[in-house]
Coordinates of C-alpha atoms in Angstrom, one line a residue:
Chain A
M220 CA 20.2 7.8 18.3
T221 CA 23.0 9.5 19.5
V222 CA 25.3 11.2 18.4
T223 CA 28.9 9.9 18.2
D224 CA 30.8 11.0 21.3
R225 CA 34.2 10.6 19.6
P226 CA 35.9 14.5 20.2
S227 CA 35.6 15.5 16.0
I228 CA 33.1 13.7 13.6
A229 CA 35.2 14.8 11.3
D230 CA 37.6 12.5 12.1
Q231 CA 35.7 9.4 11.8
P232 CA 36.1 6.9 9.7
R233 CA 33.9 7.3 5.9
Y234 CA 31.8 5.5 3.9
D235 CA 29.6 5.1 0.6
C236 CA 26.0 4.4 1.6
R237 CA 26.0 2.8 -1.3
D238 CA 27.5 -0.5 -0.1
A239 CA 24.6 -0.3 2.8
Y240 CA 22.0 0.2 0.3
V241 CA 23.3 -2.9 -1.6
E242 CA 23.0 -5.2 1.7
T243 CA 19.9 -4.7 2.8
L244 CA 17.9 -4.2 -0.8
A245 CA 18.9 -8.1 -0.8
Q246 CA 18.3 -8.2 3.5
L247 CA 15.1 -7.3 2.4
A248 CA 14.8 -9.1 -1.4
E249 CA 15.5 -12.7 0.8
A250 CA 12.3 -11.8 3.2
D251 CA 9.7 -11.2 0.7
H252 CA 9.8 -12.6 -3.5
R253 CA 7.5 -9.3 -4.3
I254 CA 11.3 -7.1 -4.0
V255 CA 12.9 -6.2 -7.0
G256 CA 15.1 -4.4 -8.2
V257 CA 14.9 -1.7 -11.6
V258 CA 18.0 0.0 -13.6
N259 CA 18.7 1.3 -16.5
D260 CA 22.0 -0.3 -17.0
S261 CA 23.2 1.0 -13.8
V262 CA 24.0 -2.5 -12.0
G263 CA 27.8 -1.4 -11.7
S264 CA 26.6 1.9 -10.6
S265 CA 23.9 1.5 -8.4
K266 CA 26.5 -2.1 -7.0
L267 CA 23.7 -3.7 -7.4
N268 CA 26.3 -7.2 -9.1
S269 CA 25.7 -8.9 -5.2
F270 CA 22.1 -8.5 -5.6
R271 CA 21.9 -9.2 -9.5
K272 CA 23.5 -12.6 -8.5
A273 CA 21.8 -13.5 -5.4
F274 CA 18.5 -13.0 -7.4
P275 CA 18.7 -12.9 -11.1
D276 CA 15.5 -12.5 -12.2
R277 CA 15.2 -10.4 -10.1
L278 CA 17.0 -7.2 -11.3
I279 CA 15.1 -5.6 -14.3
N280 CA 17.4 -4.1 -16.3
V281 CA 15.5 -2.7 -18.7
G282 CA 18.6 -0.6 -20.6
I283 CA 19.5 2.8 -21.0
A284 CA 16.1 4.4 -20.8
E285 CA 14.5 6.2 -17.9
Q286 CA 10.9 6.5 -18.7
D287 CA 10.7 2.7 -19.8
M288 CA 12.2 2.3 -16.9
V289 CA 10.1 4.3 -14.3
G290 CA 6.7 3.3 -16.4
V291 CA 7.6 -0.7 -15.9
A292 CA 8.1 -0.5 -11.9
S293 CA 4.8 1.4 -12.3
G294 CA 3.8 -1.6 -14.4
L295 CA 5.6 -4.2 -11.7
A296 CA 3.8 -2.1 -8.4
N297 CA 0.4 -3.2 -10.6
G298 CA 1.2 -6.3 -10.9
G299 CA 2.2 -6.9 -7.0
R300 CA 6.0 -6.6 -7.0
I301 CA 7.5 -4.3 -5.0
P302 CA 9.8 -2.5 -7.1
F303 CA 13.1 -0.4 -5.8
V304 CA 14.4 1.9 -9.3
S305 CA 17.7 2.2 -9.1
A306 CA 19.4 5.0 -11.4
A307 CA 22.1 8.1 -11.2
S308 CA 19.3 10.4 -9.8
C309 CA 20.3 13.1 -12.2
F310 CA 18.9 10.9 -15.2
L311 CA 16.2 8.9 -12.7
T312 CA 14.2 12.3 -12.2
A313 CA 15.0 14.2 -14.9
R314 CA 14.1 12.5 -17.8
A315 CA 11.8 10.6 -16.1
L316 CA 10.3 13.1 -14.4
E317 CA 6.5 13.3 -16.5
Q318 CA 6.4 9.1 -15.0
I319 CA 7.4 9.4 -11.8
K320 CA 4.4 12.8 -11.7
A321 CA 1.7 10.1 -13.5
D322 CA 2.2 6.5 -13.4
V323 CA 3.8 6.5 -10.0
A324 CA 2.3 10.0 -7.7
Y325 CA -0.8 10.1 -9.2
S326 CA -1.4 6.7 -10.3
N327 CA -0.1 5.9 -6.9
T328 CA 2.2 3.2 -7.4
N329 CA 4.2 0.8 -5.0
V330 CA 7.6 2.4 -6.8
K331 CA 10.2 3.2 -4.7
L332 CA 12.7 5.4 -6.4
C333 CA 16.0 5.4 -4.9
G334 CA 18.5 8.4 -6.4
M335 CA 21.5 7.0 -6.7
S336 CA 25.1 9.2 -6.3
P337 CA 22.5 12.7 -6.0
G338 CA 23.9 16.3 -5.4
V339 CA 27.6 17.1 -6.8
A340 CA 29.2 13.5 -6.2
Y341 CA 30.3 13.4 -10.0
G342 CA 32.3 16.3 -9.0
E343 CA 34.3 17.0 -12.4
L344 CA 31.8 15.0 -14.6
G345 CA 29.3 18.4 -13.9
P346 CA 26.3 19.8 -14.3
T347 CA 24.9 17.2 -16.4
H348 CA 25.6 15.0 -14.1
H349 CA 25.0 16.4 -10.3
S350 CA 21.6 16.1 -9.1
V351 CA 21.2 19.2 -7.6
E352 CA 17.6 19.9 -8.1
D353 CA 15.7 16.3 -7.3
I354 CA 14.3 17.1 -4.4
A355 CA 13.3 20.4 -5.6
W356 CA 11.8 19.1 -8.5
L357 CA 10.2 16.4 -6.9
R358 CA 8.9 18.6 -3.9
A359 CA 6.2 20.2 -6.7
I360 CA 4.7 16.5 -6.6
D361 CA 2.2 15.8 -5.0
G362 CA 2.4 12.3 -3.3
I363 CA 6.2 11.0 -3.3
R364 CA 7.4 11.1 0.2
I365 CA 10.9 12.2 -0.2
I366 CA 14.1 11.5 2.6
V367 CA 17.8 12.0 1.9
P368 CA 19.3 10.0 4.6
A369 CA 22.9 11.3 6.1
D370 CA 24.5 8.0 6.7
P371 CA 25.0 4.2 6.2
I372 CA 22.8 3.4 9.3
E373 CA 19.9 6.2 8.3
T374 CA 20.4 4.9 4.3
A375 CA 19.1 1.0 5.4
A376 CA 16.6 2.4 8.3
A377 CA 15.4 4.3 5.6
L378 CA 15.2 2.0 2.6
R379 CA 13.9 -1.0 5.7
W380 CA 10.7 1.6 6.2
A381 CA 9.6 2.6 2.6
A382 CA 9.5 -1.3 2.1
A383 CA 7.5 -1.7 4.6
S384 CA 5.2 1.2 3.6
E385 CA 3.1 1.6 1.2
G386 CA 3.3 4.2 -1.8
P387 CA 5.4 6.7 -3.6
V388 CA 8.9 7.5 -1.9
F389 CA 11.8 8.9 -3.3
I390 CA 15.0 7.7 -1.5
R391 CA 18.1 9.4 -2.3
V392 CA 21.8 7.6 -2.1
S393 CA 24.9 8.8 -1.5
R394 CA 28.0 8.0 -3.1
M395 CA 30.5 10.1 -0.6
S396 CA 31.9 9.1 1.9
V397 CA 30.6 10.4 5.1
P398 CA 31.0 9.1 8.7
K399 CA 28.2 7.8 10.7
V400 CA 26.1 10.4 12.3
Y401 CA 23.5 8.0 14.0
S402 CA 23.9 4.9 16.3
D403 CA 23.1 1.2 15.1
D404 CA 19.3 1.2 17.3
Y405 CA 18.1 4.2 14.7
E406 CA 14.5 4.1 13.8
F407 CA 13.5 6.2 10.8
R408 CA 10.2 8.3 11.4
L409 CA 8.8 10.0 8.7
G410 CA 8.3 13.9 8.7
K411 CA 10.3 13.7 12.0
A412 CA 13.1 15.9 12.5
I413 CA 16.2 15.0 14.8
T414 CA 17.6 17.0 17.6
V415 CA 21.5 15.7 16.8
R416 CA 22.8 18.1 19.1
D417 CA 20.9 20.9 21.3
G418 CA 21.1 24.8 21.4
N419 CA 19.3 28.0 21.5
D420 CA 21.6 30.8 20.0
V421 CA 21.3 29.6 15.8
T422 CA 19.8 26.1 14.3
V423 CA 21.2 25.1 11.3
I424 CA 18.8 22.3 9.7
S425 CA 21.1 19.4 7.3
N426 CA 19.9 16.1 5.7
G427 CA 22.5 13.8 3.7
T428 CA 26.2 13.8 3.4
V429 CA 25.9 17.6 4.8
L430 CA 24.6 16.9 8.0
W431 CA 27.6 16.0 9.3
R432 CA 29.2 19.0 8.5
A433 CA 26.9 20.7 10.1
L434 CA 27.9 19.0 13.3
A435 CA 31.4 19.9 12.6
A436 CA 30.4 23.4 12.4
A437 CA 28.7 23.4 15.4
E438 CA 31.5 22.0 17.4
R439 CA 33.5 24.9 16.0
L440 CA 30.8 27.0 17.2
A441 CA 30.9 25.6 20.4
E442 CA 34.8 26.6 21.0
E443 CA 33.7 29.8 20.6
G444 CA 30.7 29.8 23.1
I445 CA 27.7 29.7 20.0
S446 CA 25.7 26.9 21.1
T447 CA 24.0 25.8 18.1
R448 CA 20.9 23.4 17.6
V449 CA 21.6 20.7 14.4
L450 CA 18.1 19.4 13.2
S451 CA 18.8 16.0 11.3
M452 CA 16.2 17.0 8.3
P453 CA 16.5 13.4 7.0
T454 CA 12.8 13.5 5.5
V455 CA 12.1 16.7 3.4
K456 CA 8.2 16.2 2.1
P457 CA 6.8 15.6 4.5
L458 CA 8.2 18.1 6.4
D459 CA 8.7 18.7 10.0
T460 CA 7.1 21.9 10.5
D461 CA 6.3 21.3 14.5
A462 CA 10.4 21.5 14.7
V463 CA 11.3 24.3 12.3
V464 CA 8.8 26.9 14.0
A465 CA 10.1 25.7 17.6
A466 CA 13.6 26.4 16.3
A467 CA 12.2 29.8 14.4
R468 CA 10.8 31.0 18.0
E469 CA 14.2 29.7 20.3
T470 CA 17.6 30.7 18.3
A471 CA 18.7 33.7 16.2
G472 CA 17.9 31.7 12.9
I473 CA 17.8 29.0 10.9
V474 CA 20.7 28.1 8.1
T475 CA 19.1 25.2 6.3
A476 CA 22.4 23.5 4.2
E477 CA 21.8 20.4 1.3
E478 CA 23.4 19.1 -1.4
A479 CA 20.9 20.9 -3.7
V480 CA 20.0 23.9 -5.0
T481 CA 18.6 26.9 -3.3
A482 CA 15.3 27.3 -5.2
G483 CA 12.8 24.7 -3.6
G484 CA 14.9 22.0 -1.6
L485 CA 14.8 21.9 1.8
G486 CA 15.7 25.4 2.5
G487 CA 12.8 26.8 0.2
A488 CA 10.6 23.9 2.8
V489 CA 12.0 25.8 5.7
A490 CA 11.5 29.4 3.8
E491 CA 7.6 28.6 2.9
T492 CA 7.1 26.7 7.1
V493 CA 8.6 30.0 8.8
V494 CA 7.4 32.8 6.3
Q495 CA 4.3 31.5 7.3
H496 CA 3.9 30.5 10.7
H497 CA 6.9 32.3 12.5
P498 CA 8.3 34.9 10.2
A499 CA 12.4 34.8 11.2
R500 CA 15.9 34.9 9.6
V501 CA 16.7 32.5 7.0
S502 CA 20.1 31.5 5.5
I503 CA 20.2 28.6 2.5
L504 CA 23.4 26.7 1.4
G505 CA 23.6 25.1 -1.4
F506 CA 23.7 25.8 -5.1
P507 CA 22.4 28.4 -6.5
E508 CA 24.0 27.8 -10.2
F509 CA 25.8 25.2 -12.4
A510 CA 28.7 24.8 -10.9
P511 CA 31.9 24.9 -12.5
T512 CA 34.3 22.0 -12.6
G513 CA 35.7 20.4 -9.7
S514 CA 35.6 17.9 -7.0
A515 CA 32.8 16.7 -5.0
G516 CA 34.6 17.7 -2.0
Y517 CA 36.0 21.1 -4.1
L518 CA 32.3 22.1 -5.1
L519 CA 31.0 21.6 -1.7
D520 CA 33.7 24.0 0.1
R521 CA 33.1 26.9 -2.8
Y522 CA 29.6 26.7 -2.2
G523 CA 29.2 27.6 1.4
L524 CA 28.9 24.1 2.8
S525 CA 32.1 22.9 5.2
P526 CA 32.0 23.1 8.7
E527 CA 33.6 26.5 7.9
G528 CA 31.4 27.7 5.9
I529 CA 27.8 26.5 7.7
A530 CA 29.6 27.9 10.8
D531 CA 29.9 31.6 9.1
A532 CA 26.2 31.4 7.8
A533 CA 25.3 30.4 11.6
R534 CA 27.8 33.2 13.4
K535 CA 26.0 35.8 10.8
L536 CA 22.7 34.9 12.2
V537 CA 23.8 35.0 15.8
M538 CA 25.3 38.6 15.1
T539 CA 22.8 40.0 14.0
G540 CA 20.4 39.0 17.0
K541 CA 16.9 38.0 17.1
Chain B
M16 CA -27.4 22.1 -22.6
T17 CA -26.3 20.2 -19.1
L18 CA -24.9 16.6 -18.8
T19 CA -27.8 14.4 -16.6
V20 CA -29.0 10.9 -15.3
E21 CA -31.4 11.2 -17.9
H22 CA -28.8 11.1 -20.3
A23 CA -28.0 7.9 -19.0
T24 CA -29.3 5.2 -20.8
L25 CA -26.8 2.1 -21.5
P26 CA -28.0 -1.1 -21.3
V27 CA -25.7 -3.5 -19.3
L28 CA -25.3 -6.0 -20.9
G29 CA -22.7 -8.1 -19.1
R30 CA -20.5 -11.1 -19.3
L31 CA -21.9 -14.2 -21.8
P32 CA -21.9 -17.2 -20.5
A33 CA -18.6 -19.4 -21.0
H34 CA -18.4 -21.6 -24.2
S35 CA -21.0 -18.9 -26.7
S36 CA -20.3 -19.4 -29.8
R37 CA -18.0 -17.1 -32.0
T38 CA -21.5 -15.5 -34.1
E39 CA -23.0 -15.5 -30.4
Q40 CA -19.9 -13.2 -29.2
I41 CA -19.4 -11.5 -32.2
A42 CA -23.5 -10.5 -32.3
H43 CA -22.9 -10.1 -28.2
I44 CA -19.5 -6.9 -28.9
A45 CA -21.6 -5.2 -31.9
E46 CA -24.1 -4.7 -29.5
A47 CA -22.1 -3.4 -27.0
A48 CA -20.0 -1.3 -29.6
K49 CA -22.9 0.3 -30.8
Q50 CA -24.3 0.9 -27.0
I51 CA -21.3 2.9 -25.9
R52 CA -21.2 4.7 -29.6
I53 CA -25.7 6.3 -28.2
Q54 CA -23.5 6.6 -24.9
D55 CA -20.8 7.6 -25.3
L56 CA -22.6 10.4 -28.0
K57 CA -25.0 11.4 -25.5
L58 CA -22.7 12.0 -22.6
V59 CA -20.3 14.2 -25.6
H60 CA -23.2 15.7 -27.3
Y61 CA -24.5 16.8 -23.3
A62 CA -21.1 17.4 -21.2
G63 CA -19.9 19.7 -24.2
A64 CA -16.6 18.0 -24.0
G65 CA -14.9 15.2 -24.9
H66 CA -13.0 13.0 -27.7
I67 CA -15.5 11.8 -29.7
G68 CA -13.2 11.0 -33.1
G69 CA -11.0 9.0 -31.4
D70 CA -13.4 7.6 -29.2
Y71 CA -15.3 6.4 -31.8
S72 CA -12.1 5.2 -33.3
A73 CA -11.3 3.1 -30.3
I74 CA -15.2 1.5 -29.2
D75 CA -14.5 -1.4 -31.4
I76 CA -11.5 -2.2 -29.9
L77 CA -12.7 -2.4 -26.9
A78 CA -15.9 -3.6 -27.1
T79 CA -14.3 -7.0 -28.4
L80 CA -11.5 -6.7 -25.4
Y81 CA -14.5 -6.4 -22.8
G82 CA -16.9 -8.1 -24.1
A83 CA -15.1 -11.9 -25.0
V84 CA -11.3 -11.5 -24.4
L85 CA -10.0 -10.8 -21.5
D86 CA -10.6 -12.4 -17.7
I87 CA -12.1 -9.7 -15.3
S88 CA -15.0 -8.7 -14.5
P89 CA -16.9 -6.6 -12.0
A90 CA -16.2 -9.6 -9.2
T91 CA -12.5 -9.9 -10.0
V92 CA -11.9 -6.2 -10.5
D93 CA -9.1 -6.2 -7.6
D94 CA -7.5 -9.8 -8.7
P95 CA -4.6 -10.6 -8.6
E96 CA -4.8 -12.6 -12.0
R97 CA -7.3 -11.3 -14.1
D98 CA -5.8 -10.4 -17.3
R99 CA -5.1 -6.5 -17.4
F100 CA -6.0 -3.8 -20.1
I101 CA -4.5 -0.9 -20.4
L102 CA -5.7 2.4 -21.8
S103 CA -2.6 4.6 -23.3
K104 CA -4.5 6.9 -24.7
G105 CA -6.1 8.1 -21.4
H106 CA -7.6 11.1 -24.3
V107 CA -10.6 8.9 -25.4
A108 CA -11.9 7.8 -21.7
G109 CA -15.1 8.4 -22.0
A110 CA -15.8 5.5 -24.1
L111 CA -13.5 3.7 -21.4
Y112 CA -16.0 4.9 -18.6
T113 CA -18.8 4.2 -21.3
T114 CA -17.4 0.7 -21.8
L115 CA -16.8 -0.1 -18.1
A116 CA -20.7 0.8 -17.5
A117 CA -21.7 -1.6 -19.6
F118 CA -19.5 -3.8 -18.7
G119 CA -20.7 -3.9 -15.4
F120 CA -17.5 -2.2 -14.0
L121 CA -19.6 1.2 -13.0
P122 CA -22.9 2.5 -12.2
V123 CA -24.8 3.5 -15.7
E124 CA -26.2 6.5 -13.5
E125 CA -22.6 7.3 -13.4
L126 CA -21.6 8.3 -16.7
A127 CA -23.6 12.0 -15.7
T128 CA -21.1 12.9 -13.8
F129 CA -18.5 13.0 -17.0
L130 CA -16.0 15.9 -16.6
K131 CA -18.6 17.6 -13.6
P132 CA -17.0 19.2 -10.7
L133 CA -15.6 16.1 -7.9
S134 CA -16.4 13.9 -10.2
A135 CA -14.2 10.1 -9.9
L136 CA -14.3 10.8 -14.1
N137 CA -12.2 13.1 -15.2
G138 CA -11.0 13.7 -18.5
H139 CA -8.2 11.4 -18.5
P140 CA -9.4 7.7 -16.3
N141 CA -7.8 7.3 -12.7
R142 CA -7.0 5.0 -11.4
T143 CA -7.2 5.4 -7.5
K144 CA -11.4 6.5 -8.5
V145 CA -12.3 4.7 -10.7
A146 CA -11.9 0.2 -10.9
G147 CA -11.3 -1.4 -13.9
V148 CA -8.9 1.3 -14.6
E149 CA -5.1 0.5 -14.0
A150 CA -3.2 3.2 -14.6
N151 CA -3.7 6.8 -14.6
T152 CA -2.9 8.0 -18.1
G153 CA -3.1 10.7 -20.4
P154 CA 0.2 12.2 -21.5
L155 CA 0.9 10.0 -24.3
G156 CA 3.1 7.6 -24.3
H157 CA 3.4 6.5 -20.6
G158 CA 0.7 2.7 -21.3
L159 CA 3.5 1.2 -23.4
P160 CA 5.8 0.6 -20.3
I161 CA 3.3 0.4 -17.4
A162 CA 2.2 -2.4 -20.1
V163 CA 5.6 -4.1 -20.4
G164 CA 6.6 -3.7 -16.5
H165 CA 3.1 -6.0 -15.3
A166 CA 4.0 -8.2 -18.1
L167 CA 7.2 -8.9 -16.5
S168 CA 5.1 -9.2 -12.7
A169 CA 3.2 -11.9 -14.1
K170 CA 6.3 -13.7 -16.2
L171 CA 8.1 -13.3 -12.7
D172 CA 4.5 -15.0 -11.3
V173 CA 4.3 -17.8 -14.0
S174 CA 1.1 -16.7 -14.5
M175 CA -0.9 -17.4 -17.6
R176 CA -2.4 -13.3 -16.8
R177 CA -2.1 -11.8 -20.2
T178 CA -1.8 -7.8 -20.9
Y179 CA -2.9 -6.0 -23.0
V180 CA -2.5 -2.2 -24.3
L181 CA -4.1 -0.1 -26.8
V182 CA -2.3 3.3 -28.1
G183 CA -3.0 5.7 -30.2
D184 CA -0.8 5.7 -33.5
G185 CA 0.0 9.0 -33.4
E186 CA 0.8 8.1 -29.7
L187 CA 3.9 6.1 -31.5
Q188 CA 6.1 9.2 -32.3
E189 CA 6.5 9.2 -28.8
G190 CA 10.6 7.8 -28.1
S191 CA 9.2 6.3 -24.6
N192 CA 7.2 3.2 -27.0
W193 CA 10.0 2.4 -28.9
E194 CA 12.3 2.6 -25.4
A195 CA 9.2 0.3 -23.6
M196 CA 9.4 -2.6 -27.0
M197 CA 12.8 -2.7 -26.8
A198 CA 12.1 -4.3 -23.5
A199 CA 9.6 -6.3 -24.4
S200 CA 10.8 -7.7 -27.2
Q201 CA 14.5 -8.8 -24.7
Y202 CA 12.5 -10.4 -22.1
Q203 CA 10.7 -12.6 -24.4
L204 CA 6.9 -11.2 -23.2
D205 CA 4.2 -12.9 -25.6
R206 CA 1.4 -12.9 -23.3
L207 CA 1.9 -9.1 -23.6
T208 CA -0.4 -7.4 -26.9
V209 CA -0.3 -4.4 -28.2
I210 CA -3.0 -2.7 -30.1
V211 CA -2.2 0.1 -32.1
D212 CA -5.6 2.2 -33.5
R213 CA -4.7 3.3 -36.7
N214 CA -6.7 5.7 -38.1
R215 CA -3.8 8.1 -39.1
L216 CA -4.8 10.7 -37.5
Q217 CA -3.8 13.3 -34.5
Q218 CA -4.7 16.2 -33.4
G219 CA -4.5 18.7 -35.8
A220 CA -3.8 16.5 -39.4
T221 CA -2.6 13.5 -40.4
T222 CA 0.1 10.8 -38.9
K223 CA 1.8 10.9 -42.6
E224 CA 2.2 14.9 -43.2
T225 CA 3.4 15.7 -39.1
N226 CA 5.6 12.7 -38.3
D227 CA 4.9 9.4 -40.4
L228 CA 4.8 6.0 -38.8
D229 CA 5.2 4.0 -42.0
P230 CA 6.1 1.7 -42.7
L231 CA 4.6 0.8 -39.1
P232 CA 4.7 -3.4 -39.4
E233 CA 8.1 -3.0 -40.4
K234 CA 9.4 -1.0 -37.6
A235 CA 6.9 -3.0 -35.3
A236 CA 8.4 -6.6 -36.4
A237 CA 12.6 -5.0 -36.1
F238 CA 11.7 -4.3 -32.9
G239 CA 10.8 -7.8 -32.1
F240 CA 7.2 -8.5 -31.9
A241 CA 4.9 -10.7 -33.9
V242 CA 2.6 -7.9 -35.8
V243 CA -1.0 -8.2 -37.1
E244 CA -2.6 -5.7 -38.8
V245 CA -6.5 -6.3 -38.9
N246 CA -10.2 -3.8 -39.6
G247 CA -10.2 -2.8 -36.3
H248 CA -14.2 -2.2 -37.2
D249 CA -14.4 -5.7 -37.6
H250 CA -15.5 -7.4 -34.3
G251 CA -14.7 -11.0 -35.9
E252 CA -11.6 -10.3 -36.8
L253 CA -10.4 -8.9 -33.7
L254 CA -12.2 -11.7 -32.1
D255 CA -10.0 -13.9 -33.5
V256 CA -7.1 -12.3 -33.5
L257 CA -7.0 -10.9 -29.4
S258 CA -8.1 -14.5 -28.7
A259 CA -5.4 -16.0 -29.6
V260 CA -2.5 -14.5 -28.9
P261 CA 0.3 -15.4 -28.4
F262 CA 1.4 -15.9 -32.5
R263 CA 4.7 -16.9 -32.1
P264 CA 6.2 -18.5 -28.9
G265 CA 8.2 -16.4 -27.3
K266 CA 7.6 -12.7 -29.1
P267 CA 5.0 -10.6 -28.0
T268 CA 2.3 -9.5 -30.5
F269 CA 2.2 -5.9 -32.0
V270 CA -1.6 -5.7 -33.2
I271 CA -2.0 -2.8 -36.0
A272 CA -6.2 -2.4 -36.0
H273 CA -6.1 0.2 -39.0
T274 CA -9.8 2.1 -37.8
H275 CA -11.3 5.4 -38.6
K276 CA -11.6 8.5 -36.5
G277 CA -15.3 9.2 -35.8
H278 CA -16.2 5.8 -37.3
P279 CA -19.3 5.7 -38.4
I280 CA -20.7 8.3 -38.4
S281 CA -20.7 10.1 -42.3
F282 CA -19.9 13.1 -41.2
M283 CA -16.7 12.4 -38.5
S284 CA -15.4 9.5 -40.3
N285 CA -11.5 10.4 -41.5
N286 CA -12.4 13.8 -40.6
V287 CA -9.4 15.4 -38.6
A288 CA -12.1 17.9 -37.2
W289 CA -13.6 15.4 -35.4
H290 CA -10.4 15.2 -32.9
H291 CA -12.4 17.1 -29.9
R292 CA -15.4 18.9 -31.1
V293 CA -19.1 18.4 -29.8
P294 CA -22.0 17.4 -31.7
D295 CA -24.4 20.6 -31.9
D296 CA -27.9 19.8 -31.7
A297 CA -28.6 18.5 -35.1
E298 CA -24.5 16.6 -35.6
F299 CA -26.1 14.9 -32.6
A300 CA -29.6 14.0 -33.9
Q301 CA -27.7 12.4 -37.3
A302 CA -25.6 11.0 -35.4
L303 CA -27.9 8.7 -33.3
K304 CA -30.7 8.2 -36.4
E305 CA -27.6 6.7 -37.7
L306 CA -26.1 4.9 -35.0
S307 CA -29.5 3.4 -34.1

């Protein structure tokens, strides 16, 4: 896993992670008959038409009924299947939260929850369709591994890992196009941060669609002579606390940058760790409120999740010293 | 009052030999139901907690399923081809544990740990801790979707294994049940049987006063189920119906089992106060006398 070495990550071609998702899911299903898809009418929005064509019996569409969808997935797992629930993250995690808690997490069933188009991907459709709370909600539930891939390579790797690993997993699958951050030989390791750029003045911890923006921020800061450590944190739970504590100890402070609420997400997890193990300054970037009307890109910029916004937050930590 | 191992005296009844007559099966179920009620009464009385009203409305159904219907035994509790029983009304966990003990899935002595600190026998069942429990239920409206998922897995496997789910009637006020019923019908899950413990009482009042379910048979039929009504305390009727499903090829079955909360105890039966009341010493003695 190396950072692409072209001049700026911001200039790289962009990819929709859903394409990697459906391609990988089809490969996994081809190799393992236990794998099934479960959807709430979300065939098109999950880009699963080709999967349905290849495995017509193995794409279970319960209709627009999220509670039933997650309960059905739990029952399928009881029968020995490996269900990949594929639904817009806002409806999957909010409408079926109790089923996720009781039928999946507490029952410890082998269900893979795939939150499609998370964060503010639905932009102008507004806060009803934004899924910025999903991470915070699921972090509060025991027994669910939470993965937020940053690019198509990591999306595919995380899916392969989830299929091979027994037990509940939640994976965000981004709709907003992103450049590749990882090289093709990337292997997902649960609970491990990846130093995608080393540095010792300040740290940015990020994941998902924001990770490449953090790297672009680090490029700008380097021009000013600020050395930025960028930690990719695809696993929000269990968190790589060693990497967080090392960043707190070795740099002026930590900026967390994610497409999620500022309470209880990656930022919350990092802050909880730092406060308990090595108090340090943490600047949490994300969505502190219901977002106003605007495209996903506009909203990310507005709430400081642009390369410049992340660089600003990092600069402030460096300026005010260690 | 403390629950001790001296109060866990349930005889283990096990399964009848194959090809037992209907009369033998009914006698076996009746004896199981009686012993389960006596043991469950002790659990609730000595532990000082439980849901005896709902336990007693469901015990005849549980005894029939485990005594003569389900293709499952302690030896096949992890067999992928076992029949599945999902207790959706998870608050009657005491009745389920006692039933599992009566049929050898759970050591009888373990019943003495019911609700105690660190016991596997929580107030709601936990599949990761108790062999024979299929789902961690408790919040209402969860069992039916899980049962639909299991029935779908059996259909994908082209398996003959069956899925039974017991739901409370008040529980049917949860919309998730109706989502699941639509899916069961759409997928033609005719090896799925929903049993409604139709005791007409919920926590604090009748279902009719609260959020009326009737006309329940018509509603279930409109959702694509073959509907059968039985006396939920008549072992013969339960045995005949639960072992005869499906009634209509391509249709899941909806069995409305008419029951009484607290049945057959004179002062508990059909009395809303006994949702989770605990019998005192005099009531305990009286109930024990009526059961013996």
